[in-house]
Each structure stands twice: as C-alpha cells, then as structure tokens.
Amino acid sequence: MTDNLQLNAEGKLKHFLSIEGLDKSLLTEILDTAESFAGVSENQVKKVPLLRGKTIVNLFFENSTRTRTTFELAATRLSADVINMNIATSATSKGESLLDTIRNLESMFVDMFVVRHSLSGAAHFIAQQTAPHISVINAGDGQHAHPTQAMLDMFTIRQIKKDFSNLRVAIIGDILHSRVARSEIQALNTLGAAEVRVIAPKTLLPAHVESLGVSVCHNLTEGLKDIDVVMMLRLQKERMSSALLPSESEYFKCFGLTEEKLKIAKPDAIVMHPGPINRGVEIDSKVADGPQSVILKQVSNGVAVRMAVMAMAMQVAPTPARSATTDRHAGSLPASDIHTIPGDKGGL
Amino acid sequence: MKIRIDHGRIIDPANKIDRVGSVYIARGKIVSVSDEPAGFQADTVINAENQIVCPGFIDLSTRLRDMGHSRKATFKSEVRAAASAGVTTLCLQPDTVPAVDTPAMVELIKELAEKAGYPQIYAIGALTQKLEGAELSSMLSLKQAGCIAVGNANHPVKNLLILRRAMEYAASHDLLLMFRSNDFWLSNNGCAHEGAFASRYGLPSIPEAAETVALSQCLELAELTGCRVHFGQLSSKRSVIKIQQAKKYGLKVSADVAIHQLHLTEDDMVPFDSAYHVLPPFRTEQDKQYLRRGLAGSTINSICSDHQPHDLDAKLGAFPETEPGISSLETLLPLMLKLVEQQAITLEQGIACLSANPSRVLQMHSGALTPGFAADVCVFDPDIEWEVNAKNWLSQGVNTPFWGQTLKGRVTHTLQSGKIIYRL
C-alpha cells in the first residue's frame, strides 16, 4: 500500500513520502533530474517555467527554516505560486483537525502539498486522503522519513564520490529519533552502498536496528575505521532531560566529531550534517568548517533536488541525460532549453 | 415460553458434552440437554441441523461507549452486535466517561442495559477514584451495586504502594482484580511494538517489558496480598511464561487474550493504517505462537474481544494521534474458529475459552448448558462464509483490520436467559 501510494498507474513518482518502496532506477532518476536543474540557480534568470500556473502549499505543522526556505526557492525557480502556511501557529491551534485543514486548502485548488509534521505517517495520511490531482511531498514526518534530505545527501555524495558501490558510510548520533537517518539508510542501501554503519549509544538506537540494513557500533573511534562518508546527526537538547544521555559534554567526548577522530576515517572522507549543527555537541567547529566538510554544499544542493522531486511528481520533469555520474554536467540544461522541452503531459 | 433446539451438535465443555441432540428450555432456564422432559410442549422449535449449539459467550473485556462517548457507539448499537456474535454476557471496562467509580454509575449502566434489552452487562468497577491511580474507590459499595470485579483499565496506578493497598482492600471484600499489565513509564506514549516495524516506520514504541514488568510486579503483590487477579489482554511470550510459572507455583491467577492478538503480528501491519493501532500493540510471530500455546495448554483460559468501537474521526489522522482499539465483537467467533481450523486449539477448547472458563474467572453460575442455569445459548453454523462489510455489520464502530475479509462461521441464534435476542 505504501509502496504503491507513491507511484501513479504508469509507475511514475506521484507523491514523495519515503525512500522505501522506490527502486534504484527511480532514485537515480531523481539524482539525474536534479543534476539537470543544478545549473538553474547559477543562471542570471534563476527560473524555469515548468510549474507555471501551479500552486504549491508549504504546509509546516512543525517549525523549520532551512527546509521550508529551500522548498520555497525550489518552487519559485520552477515558476510555481507558493503559499507558506505555518500551521503550528494557526488552524490546528484552534482545534481544526489535520483532515479539515487539508480539505480547506484543497478547495482552494492547490496542486501540491509540501508537508512537515511532528508525527510519523502524517504525510502518508494526507496523500491517502487528498484529492487525486494533488501531489504530496514529505518534508519530514515525525521520526519516520525525510526523503528529500536523504536525496540531497545522495546527490552531494555522488557529486564527490561518483559511485556508491564501494562506499562505507557512517551515521553518527541520535538514530532513534531521526527521520533523516531512516531515509539515509534506505537510500544508501537502495543505491548499493557497500556498508552503512550506525554509531551511537544504545539509548539512541531503535530496537532491532540491524533489520534496517546497517551494522552497529557503540564506539566512535572504532566505528570510523575505513569510512568514506561521515554523516553526523543533530542532537536535540531534550535528549538530556529525558534521560537518554547524561550530558552534552560526555556526549561530545564519546561521539563528538573532532579533527583527531576524523583522522581515523579514510583520508578523503567527507563530513556531512543535515543541519542545524550544534557546535561543540556533536561536531567540533574545526571539522564543521574544515576542508572535509561538505555541509554547505548539502544546503545548496537542496534546491536542485527539491526542484527535481517537485517537477517529477507533477509529471513535468525534463528527461535527464543518463549516467550523470560520469559526466556531472551532461544533464544540466540552461533555462531556455528547459523551456522548450516537451513536458506538457502534466497539463502545463 | 418453551424452546426446543433440535438436531444440533451440542458442545458444552463444562459438562463434557459433545453429541447431536436437543436442548430444552423453559422459563428462561435450561431444562435438559438429553431426555425430553415429561410433558414438554415447545412454543418455538429451532432447527440446528449441521449447526453447533453451545453456551452463550462471556466477554471479559468490552467497551460499549455511550454516555460521554455516545458518538462512538451506544449500548443499543453494541448489544445488537454482541447478540449477533453469540455473546450473552458482557464485562464492561471501567473507563467509561465518567468512570465507573460510584454505585450511581453502576446503576446507570444497569438502566442503559435494561433499556437496550440486554440485561447481562456487568460493570468492572474502577480500582481507584476516577481511575486516577491515587485514591481507592469505594470498592465494597461498587460490589454491592453489582460490579463483578475491579480494575484500572489502561490507566496506571501511581505507585506500587497504592496498588498493594488497593489489592489488599479488594481481597478483604473478595473482589477479583482484572489487571491490565502495562507499565506507564516504559510504554512511554508508544503506539506500536518495539521491534522491526516500529523502527522502520519511526513509530514511538512499547517494549514487551512494559507488559512483563507490570505483570511481574502484580504477581508479587498477588502473593503478598492474597488478592485474586485476572490478567487481561496479554500480548507477549514472556507474559505467558510468567503466568505459567506463577500457576505452577500455586498462585490463584488467570489470564485472557484478545482474539486479534492470536491472529495478527507486527508483520501484518499495513504501514500507518490506523485500523491496526491497538493496545497492547501487535507483537511478533513468536509472541503470537506463545499466546496460542498458552491457550492450548490452559495457561491462558479465556479469549475476550477487547471490543473498542470508534467513530471515524478517531481513526482519521497520523497513526500516533489516532485512538487505539478494534471493533471486535462480530469477528470473535469466526476468528476463534480459524484457530481451530489452524489446529492451534480444539473446538471444545475454543468454546470453553469463550464460555465455561470466563464464567469460572467471574465465579458465575453460567457458561454451561447445565439444567437450572439461565438459558444463555449460542447456535452457530461453522460453515457459513461472510464478508466483513457494512451490510453484515452491526457495531457502530467499523474500525477493524479485518474489514473486507471473508470469514467463516456465523451465529444463527442467540438466546439470553431463554429469550431469543438474535436470529440470522
């Protein structure tokens, strides 16, 4: 059910809710399409008219600056009209149900919802309930999934490492509560990474974590051996008050990434973080701002990846050039070219 | 009013009867299950050829809603569902709105039951006032008003000292405690079993230990206080093992399991489908197998429906925010028969788990076709196949993961104290 929910009758992306249920070719198509959009942001006119006349609603039931901004930028670069709704402070606080909020917005003839919600499964629920012409993009639901973050990270990794098959990736920190981690693990496994290793104390690991397709390590120094990609996760302050960890300083001592510890990983290892970072808690500033860090690259890639997913879900994405891994710019198109691409299927 | 039920296969586990014959009923009571009483003139004859005639079912855990929750269901809607399921006695959990913590509430429940034309609804009294787990309820008054047991439903008791005292007080008045084992802190607002499924879908999870820790503590206190305890709605392997050990050791305890726990596991859950949101949560295949074995070996002696009808809104939302529970009265019999078909238990065991055994838990004179007992009788056809859909459904709650499925086994007649309360 979840598997099919994301695809239309032709097997094309309709909703983007989680990485689960999407195969390697579809994930590669997202990356290739993103590649073709990567140039748009660098053009003088940062716009392509693929979603002209479409209305996209950013439905944020939970606060976020970075994710909402990149979604907004992505939508405007595709020429869509964007409405930002910060539901955390509006309708639901007046007692309106999730479903009523959706029904109301639907009747304003919108075409896409970008949803962030504090509960796992919220985006699935909206995709199931909403009118058939509307696409839903999950911008993070509870502890479940954050698929666009995972895809922009895959995009960043592919830019630098070219290929996934020989990669050993370590994900470090609060796996238990992290929707980012769940999506990263699924994406890396689907794209064929050699190993995904999670490094955390037991209190921050979900039960049967191995069943997600990872190896497990409780010690950062041991865990970083042979690692090509180091993914740090944000540590929420609440974890201390709920007795999951003793203190920030002890966490930093055990699991904080320092220059010294990074040396244990492969010399060309890259350091990633979905942001916002807690300097001195999970990562030392010298590493966050150091030469191996690609944290800001992740942020700028966020726009292209989100443009790709939005265009694909609305069935207007240009057909990307195949195998962009070998030639990064092969698929990238100037704005004027995209304009002429026959992408009218979706009713543009 | 005299009724004769003819040609049916009579299965009455308490009296070790399994044969084809007739059941004779007069003035609301069983008169005979063998020879025709002299001068018996039946006003009504039920032909039960190729059907099974057994004691009416006794459900140890039900919610009928109504009162503060009448939008979910009412006594009227749910007793029809119960009657159609062959259930003749219902035990109501005390977490009604308001809670069953005063004799007045017990009286109100009796009144609603009478009005609904289904008098055999028994309230489980709240163990603590307002079910808040802090102060003892007036248990003796509740018992005198008609409560058959006391319990705290899904609500936590604040600490073990309060639980100890509540159990001592209940024991003083020979009241049965119907205990739902769930450690509030360990279950940590979870909505799914702490296992592979919850980890994959990022759902707040409830470990098996939330049940077994609470169960172990209560077992210790049962020994200390001498309180009779019935453990309701077990869901895990280690709970079965602990009950088995306690019984072997000589503690007077019993246990039941909700019917759906014997069929579904976390592997059957459709991601984010709120029909599967139930407490305790669906656990693993191994847990399910142990629950089945516990039933076959009589460690668990009863099956309950744990019926919890909901309105549509309660189940519309992101999974963790939906309300837990399954509308399960009407699938009780076919799902029990499925256990028999899958050779987990015998038919006689299955019927005993729904009649003689829960009656024993409640120390009632019922659950059997013994002459002199109230004529609570269920007649069912084990071969009728039916689809779980709106046409075949009476409960106001349509919240069931079995919706749309075809099940086998259907009640044709239900008699409560000799009155035909359901006819297919």
GROMACS .gro file of C-alpha atoms in nm, chain A:
model
  348
    1MET     CA    1   0.000   0.000   0.000
    2THR     CA    2   0.269   0.249   0.097
    3ASP     CA    3   0.479   0.124  -0.187
    4ASN     CA    4   0.217   0.194  -0.449
    5LEU     CA    5   0.086   0.509  -0.289
    6GLN     CA    6   0.392   0.699  -0.411
    7LEU     CA    7   0.360   0.594  -0.775
    8ASN     CA    8   0.093   0.660  -1.034
    9ALA     CA    9  -0.053   0.398  -1.268
   10GLU     CA   10   0.247   0.432  -1.502
   11GLY     CA   11   0.490   0.373  -1.219
   12LYS     CA   12   0.599   0.737  -1.213
   13LEU     CA   13   0.650   0.938  -0.899
   14LYS     CA   14   0.322   1.087  -0.777
   15HIS     CA   15   0.392   1.153  -0.412
   16PHE     CA   16   0.734   1.157  -0.248
   17LEU     CA   17   0.675   1.026   0.102
   18SER     CA   18   0.960   0.794   0.183
   19ILE     CA   19   1.254   0.623   0.017
   20GLU     CA   20   1.101   0.286   0.098
   21GLY     CA   21   0.923   0.136  -0.198
   22LEU     CA   22   1.124   0.329  -0.456
   23ASP     CA   23   1.380   0.139  -0.658
   24LYS     CA   24   1.732   0.226  -0.761
   25SER     CA   25   1.636   0.347  -1.106
   26LEU     CA   26   1.383   0.590  -0.967
   27LEU     CA   27   1.627   0.725  -0.710
   28THR     CA   28   1.886   0.761  -0.987
   29GLU     CA   29   1.629   0.941  -1.199
   30ILE     CA   30   1.576   1.189  -0.916
   31LEU     CA   31   1.951   1.246  -0.892
   32ASP     CA   32   1.986   1.283  -1.268
   33THR     CA   33   1.694   1.523  -1.287
   34ALA     CA   34   1.842   1.725  -1.002
   35GLU     CA   35   2.166   1.735  -1.197
   36SER     CA   36   1.981   1.894  -1.487
   37PHE     CA   37   1.844   2.161  -1.253
   38ALA     CA   38   2.175   2.228  -1.081
   39GLY     CA   39   2.262   2.496  -1.335
   40VAL     CA   40   1.940   2.690  -1.295
   41SER     CA   41   2.041   2.851  -0.966
   42GLU     CA   42   2.362   2.973  -1.124
   43ASN     CA   43   2.189   3.136  -1.422
   44GLN     CA   44   2.123   3.506  -1.441
   45VAL     CA   45   1.748   3.436  -1.454
   46LYS     CA   46   1.702   3.173  -1.188
   47LYS     CA   47   1.376   3.040  -1.324
   48VAL     CA   48   1.230   2.773  -1.547
   49PRO     CA   49   0.861   2.775  -1.633
   50LEU     CA   50   0.785   2.409  -1.567
   51LEU     CA   51   0.533   2.469  -1.291
   52ARG     CA   52   0.392   2.798  -1.417
   53GLY     CA   53   0.030   2.835  -1.308
   54LYS     CA   54   0.062   2.567  -1.040
   55THR     CA   55   0.003   2.638  -0.674
   56ILE     CA   56   0.217   2.477  -0.411
   57VAL     CA   57   0.137   2.498  -0.042
   58ASN     CA   58   0.414   2.459   0.211
   59LEU     CA   59   0.227   2.305   0.498
   60PHE     CA   60   0.451   2.321   0.800
   61PHE     CA   61   0.300   2.183   1.117
   62GLU     CA   62   0.643   2.200   1.274
   63ASN     CA   63   0.888   2.486   1.259
   64SER     CA   64   1.170   2.480   1.011
   65THR     CA   65   1.371   2.749   0.843
   66ARG     CA   66   1.613   2.575   0.614
   67THR     CA   67   1.386   2.306   0.473
   68ARG     CA   68   1.096   2.543   0.417
   69THR     CA   69   1.319   2.802   0.252
   70THR     CA   70   1.475   2.556   0.009
   71PHE     CA   71   1.133   2.416  -0.081
   72GLU     CA   72   1.009   2.768  -0.138
   73LEU     CA   73   1.311   2.853  -0.351
   74ALA     CA   74   1.273   2.531  -0.548
   75ALA     CA   75   0.908   2.603  -0.616
   76THR     CA   76   0.966   2.962  -0.723
   77ARG     CA   77   1.253   2.858  -0.951
   78LEU     CA   78   1.005   2.625  -1.117
   79SER     CA   79   0.774   2.929  -1.154
   80ALA     CA   80   0.505   2.793  -0.925
   81ASP     CA   81   0.300   3.010  -0.693
   82VAL     CA   82   0.390   2.930  -0.335
   83ILE     CA   83   0.192   2.973  -0.020
   84ASN     CA   84   0.363   2.920   0.311
   85MET     CA   85   0.143   2.806   0.590
   86ASN     CA   86   0.278   2.784   0.937
   87ILE     CA   87   0.008   2.564   1.083
   88ALA     CA   88   0.190   2.529   1.412
   89THR     CA   89   0.056   2.873   1.495
   90SER     CA   90  -0.272   2.883   1.305
   91ALA     CA   91  -0.555   2.643   1.228
   92THR     CA   92  -0.473   2.341   1.440
   93SER     CA   93  -0.422   2.553   1.744
   94LYS     CA   94  -0.788   2.645   1.703
   95GLY     CA   95  -0.879   2.279   1.721
   96GLU     CA   96  -0.906   2.208   1.349
   97SER     CA   97  -0.814   1.852   1.256
   98LEU     CA   98  -0.542   1.766   1.010
   99LEU     CA   99  -0.805   1.642   0.768
  100ASP     CA  100  -1.010   1.963   0.788
  101THR     CA  101  -0.701   2.172   0.719
  102ILE     CA  102  -0.632   1.963   0.410
  103ARG     CA  103  -0.993   1.976   0.289
  104ASN     CA  104  -0.998   2.355   0.321
  105LEU     CA  105  -0.679   2.400   0.127
  106GLU     CA  106  -0.791   2.152  -0.136
  107SER     CA  107  -1.095   2.360  -0.209
  108MET     CA  108  -0.863   2.648  -0.293
  109PHE     CA  109  -0.744   2.446  -0.596
  110VAL     CA  110  -0.387   2.381  -0.499
  111ASP     CA  111  -0.171   2.132  -0.687
  112MET     CA  112   0.084   2.021  -0.433
  113PHE     CA  113   0.135   1.999  -0.061
  114VAL     CA  114   0.479   2.005   0.090
  115VAL     CA  115   0.422   1.871   0.439
  116ARG     CA  116   0.622   1.875   0.756
  117HIS     CA  117   0.462   1.727   1.065
  118SER     CA  118   0.576   1.611   1.407
  119LEU     CA  119   0.401   1.274   1.378
  120SER     CA  120   0.521   0.974   1.181
  121GLY     CA  121   0.285   0.889   0.898
  122ALA     CA  122   0.129   1.236   0.863
  123ALA     CA  123   0.239   1.275   0.500
  124HIS     CA  124   0.110   0.927   0.414
  125PHE     CA  125  -0.220   1.012   0.573
  126ILE     CA  126  -0.250   1.333   0.372
  127ALA     CA  127  -0.153   1.158   0.049
  128GLN     CA  128  -0.421   0.897   0.110
  129GLN     CA  129  -0.690   1.149   0.193
  130THR     CA  130  -0.623   1.427  -0.050
  131ALA     CA  131  -0.788   1.481  -0.390
  132PRO     CA  132  -0.636   1.264  -0.666
  133HIS     CA  133  -0.482   1.551  -0.863
  134ILE     CA  134  -0.276   1.673  -0.569
  135SER     CA  135   0.080   1.556  -0.509
  136VAL     CA  136   0.228   1.535  -0.163
  137ILE     CA  137   0.595   1.581  -0.081
  138ASN     CA  138   0.710   1.477   0.263
  139ALA     CA  139   0.934   1.740   0.415
  140GLY     CA  140   0.979   1.535   0.731
  141ASP     CA  141   0.723   1.339   0.935
  142GLY     CA  142   0.792   1.260   1.299
  143GLN     CA  143   1.067   1.006   1.333
  144HIS     CA  144   0.976   0.834   1.010
  145ALA     CA  145   1.118   0.988   0.696
  146HIS     CA  146   1.279   1.293   0.541
  147PRO     CA  147   1.327   1.170   0.186
  148THR     CA  148   1.432   1.496   0.018
  149GLN     CA  149   1.707   1.543   0.276
  150ALA     CA  150   1.828   1.191   0.201
  151MET     CA  151   1.823   1.255  -0.173
  152LEU     CA  152   2.013   1.580  -0.149
  153ASP     CA  153   2.272   1.398   0.058
  154MET     CA  154   2.289   1.122  -0.204
  155PHE     CA  155   2.329   1.393  -0.465
  156THR     CA  156   2.614   1.550  -0.271
  157ILE     CA  157   2.784   1.214  -0.217
  158ARG     CA  158   2.753   1.128  -0.586
  159GLN     CA  159   2.900   1.463  -0.686
  160ILE     CA  160   3.212   1.388  -0.486
  161LYS     CA  161   3.242   1.012  -0.473
  162LYS     CA  162   3.086   0.936  -0.815
  163ASP     CA  163   2.972   0.588  -0.724
  164PHE     CA  164   2.802   0.426  -0.426
  165SER     CA  165   2.914   0.068  -0.466
  166ASN     CA  166   3.243   0.096  -0.278
  167LEU     CA  167   3.129   0.341  -0.015
  168ARG     CA  168   3.129   0.282   0.357
  169VAL     CA  169   2.908   0.534   0.528
  170ALA     CA  170   2.887   0.601   0.900
  171ILE     CA  171   2.580   0.770   1.050
  172ILE     CA  172   2.652   0.902   1.394
  173GLY     CA  173   2.420   1.017   1.670
  174ASP     CA  174   2.054   1.003   1.754
  175ILE     CA  175   1.935   0.736   1.511
  176LEU     CA  176   1.632   0.655   1.729
  177HIS     CA  177   1.458   0.987   1.683
  178SER     CA  178   1.597   1.070   1.340
  179ARG     CA  179   1.380   1.067   1.030
  180VAL     CA  180   1.686   1.177   0.838
  181ALA     CA  181   1.878   0.866   0.944
  182ARG     CA  182   1.597   0.631   0.842
  183SER     CA  183   1.577   0.784   0.497
  184GLU     CA  184   1.954   0.796   0.452
  185ILE     CA  185   1.985   0.428   0.543
  186GLN     CA  186   1.717   0.329   0.294
  187ALA     CA  187   1.860   0.546   0.019
  188LEU     CA  188   2.218   0.424   0.069
  189ASN     CA  189   2.108   0.061   0.073
  190THR     CA  190   1.892   0.106  -0.236
  191LEU     CA  191   2.175   0.276  -0.422
  192GLY     CA  192   2.406  -0.009  -0.329
  193ALA     CA  193   2.650   0.134  -0.074
  194ALA     CA  194   2.898  -0.127   0.049
  195GLU     CA  195   2.819  -0.063   0.415
  196VAL     CA  196   2.602   0.160   0.627
  197ARG     CA  197   2.724   0.173   0.983
  198VAL     CA  198   2.539   0.341   1.266
  199ILE     CA  199   2.738   0.468   1.563
  200ALA     CA  200   2.552   0.564   1.879
  201PRO     CA  201   2.495   0.466   2.240
  202LYS     CA  202   2.219   0.209   2.288
  203THR     CA  203   1.981   0.474   2.419
  204LEU     CA  204   1.981   0.644   2.080
  205LEU     CA  205   1.933   0.335   1.866
  206PRO     CA  206   1.594   0.186   1.776
  207ALA     CA  207   1.515  -0.177   1.857
  208HIS     CA  208   1.637  -0.429   1.601
  209VAL     CA  209   1.828  -0.154   1.424
  210GLU     CA  210   2.016  -0.420   1.221
  211SER     CA  211   1.688  -0.501   1.049
  212LEU     CA  212   1.716  -0.163   0.876
  213GLY     CA  213   2.021  -0.295   0.693
  214VAL     CA  214   2.305  -0.148   0.897
  215SER     CA  215   2.598  -0.262   1.105
  216VAL     CA  216   2.613  -0.125   1.458
  217CYS     CA  217   2.893   0.021   1.665
  218HIS     CA  218   2.880   0.189   2.006
  219ASN     CA  219   3.225   0.345   1.984
  220LEU     CA  220   3.317   0.631   1.751
  221THR     CA  221   3.690   0.559   1.735
  222GLU     CA  222   3.630   0.200   1.630
  223GLY     CA  223   3.338   0.290   1.409
  224LEU     CA  224   3.520   0.542   1.191
  225LYS     CA  225   3.768   0.293   1.050
  226ASP     CA  226   3.756   0.266   0.668
  227ILE     CA  227   3.475   0.516   0.643
  228ASP     CA  228   3.430   0.724   0.324
  229VAL     CA  229   3.136   0.935   0.432
  230VAL     CA  230   3.075   1.060   0.787
  231MET     CA  231   2.717   1.169   0.846
  232MET     CA  232   2.660   1.350   1.172
  233LEU     CA  233   2.311   1.394   1.315
  234ARG     CA  234   2.183   1.681   1.519
  235LEU     CA  235   2.146   1.610   1.889
  236GLN     CA  236   1.831   1.761   2.037
  237LYS     CA  237   1.870   1.916   2.380
  238GLU     CA  238   1.560   1.727   2.505
  239ARG     CA  239   1.759   1.403   2.497
  240MET     CA  240   1.936   1.505   2.814
  241SER     CA  241   1.618   1.582   3.008
  242SER     CA  242   1.460   1.252   2.904
  243ALA     CA  243   1.749   1.054   3.050
  244LEU     CA  244   1.880   0.929   2.719
  245LEU     CA  245   2.218   1.090   2.776
  246PRO     CA  246   2.397   1.222   3.083
  247SER     CA  247   2.533   1.549   2.946
  248GLU     CA  248   2.638   1.736   2.634
  249SER     CA  249   2.999   1.725   2.736
  250GLU     CA  250   3.000   1.350   2.788
  251TYR     CA  251   2.828   1.305   2.453
  252PHE     CA  252   3.088   1.520   2.284
  253LYS     CA  253   3.364   1.322   2.450
  254CYS     CA  254   3.223   0.993   2.322
  255PHE     CA  255   3.053   1.076   1.996
  256GLY     CA  256   3.154   1.431   1.904
  257LEU     CA  257   3.348   1.452   1.578
  258THR     CA  258   3.686   1.617   1.622
  259GLU     CA  259   3.976   1.660   1.381
  260GLU     CA  260   4.163   1.391   1.565
  261LYS     CA  261   3.886   1.136   1.539
  262LEU     CA  262   3.822   1.221   1.177
  263LYS     CA  263   4.176   1.108   1.102
  264ILE     CA  264   4.063   0.751   1.177
  265ALA     CA  265   3.833   0.761   0.874
  266LYS     CA  266   3.975   0.740   0.521
  267PRO     CA  267   4.190   1.043   0.433
  268ASP     CA  268   3.946   1.155   0.163
  269ALA     CA  269   3.637   1.104   0.380
  270ILE     CA  270   3.374   1.375   0.363
  271VAL     CA  271   3.177   1.510   0.658
  272MET     CA  272   2.805   1.576   0.627
  273HIS     CA  273   2.538   1.715   0.857
  274PRO     CA  274   2.171   1.782   0.781
  275GLY     CA  275   2.180   2.094   0.996
  276PRO     CA  276   2.129   2.292   1.201
  277ILE     CA  277   2.453   2.199   1.369
  278ASN     CA  278   2.528   2.210   1.740
  279ARG     CA  279   2.890   2.316   1.750
  280GLY     CA  280   3.073   2.153   2.035
  281VAL     CA  281   2.798   1.899   2.093
  282GLU     CA  282   2.808   1.659   1.801
  283ILE     CA  283   3.075   1.829   1.593
  284ASP     CA  284   3.376   2.045   1.655
  285SER     CA  285   3.381   2.378   1.468
  286LYS     CA  286   3.717   2.292   1.314
  287VAL     CA  287   3.559   1.992   1.147
  288ALA     CA  288   3.232   2.163   1.057
  289ASP     CA  289   3.421   2.445   0.882
  290GLY     CA  290   3.717   2.229   0.777
  291PRO     CA  291   3.826   2.111   0.432
  292GLN     CA  292   3.648   1.774   0.454
  293SER     CA  293   3.312   1.931   0.541
  294VAL     CA  294   3.051   1.946   0.265
  295ILE     CA  295   2.777   2.081   0.491
  296LEU     CA  296   2.715   2.398   0.292
  297LYS     CA  297   2.725   2.208  -0.036
  298GLN     CA  298   2.441   1.998   0.102
  299VAL     CA  299   2.238   2.311   0.160
  300SER     CA  300   2.287   2.447  -0.191
  301ASN     CA  301   2.210   2.107  -0.343
  302GLY     CA  302   1.884   2.107  -0.154
  303VAL     CA  303   1.722   2.340  -0.405
  304ALA     CA  304   1.806   2.135  -0.716
  305VAL     CA  305   1.694   1.809  -0.558
  306ARG     CA  306   1.367   1.957  -0.439
  307MET     CA  307   1.307   2.108  -0.784
  308ALA     CA  308   1.361   1.763  -0.932
  309VAL     CA  309   1.120   1.591  -0.697
  310MET     CA  310   0.854   1.857  -0.744
  311ALA     CA  311   0.881   1.852  -1.122
  312MET     CA  312   0.874   1.472  -1.130
  313ALA     CA  313   0.573   1.448  -0.902
  314MET     CA  314   0.389   1.693  -1.131
  315GLN     CA  315   0.500   1.488  -1.435
  316VAL     CA  316   0.681   1.779  -1.599
  317ALA     CA  317   1.043   1.691  -1.536
  318PRO     CA  318   1.275   1.705  -1.835
  319THR     CA  319   1.420   1.366  -1.927
  320PRO     CA  320   1.766   1.376  -1.775
  321ALA     CA  321   2.074   1.255  -1.954
  322ARG     CA  322   2.163   0.903  -1.838
  323SER     CA  323   2.458   0.820  -1.622
  324ALA     CA  324   2.530   1.162  -1.490
  325THR     CA  325   2.780   1.007  -1.252
  326THR     CA  326   3.050   1.003  -1.516
  327ASP     CA  327   2.980   1.347  -1.655
  328ARG     CA  328   2.828   1.570  -1.395
  329HIS     CA  329   2.719   1.841  -1.630
  330ALA     CA  330   2.587   1.629  -1.910
  331GLY     CA  331   2.232   1.662  -1.794
  332SER     CA  332   2.239   2.018  -1.683
  333LEU     CA  333   2.038   2.249  -1.900
  334PRO     CA  334   2.021   2.624  -1.934
  335ALA     CA  335   1.688   2.774  -1.852
  336SER     CA  336   1.592   2.847  -2.211
  337ASP     CA  337   1.640   2.483  -2.312
  338ILE     CA  338   1.418   2.354  -2.039
  339HIS     CA  339   1.151   2.588  -2.163
  340THR     CA  340   1.133   2.407  -2.495
  341ILE     CA  341   1.130   2.057  -2.354
  342PRO     CA  342   0.804   1.880  -2.434
  343GLY     CA  343   0.694   1.829  -2.082
  344ASP     CA  344   0.330   1.918  -2.133
  345LYS     CA  345   0.195   1.581  -2.028
  346GLY     CA  346   0.103   1.702  -1.686
  347GLY     CA  347  -0.115   1.978  -1.827
  348LEU     CA  348   0.126   2.265  -1.815
   0.00000   0.00000   0.00000
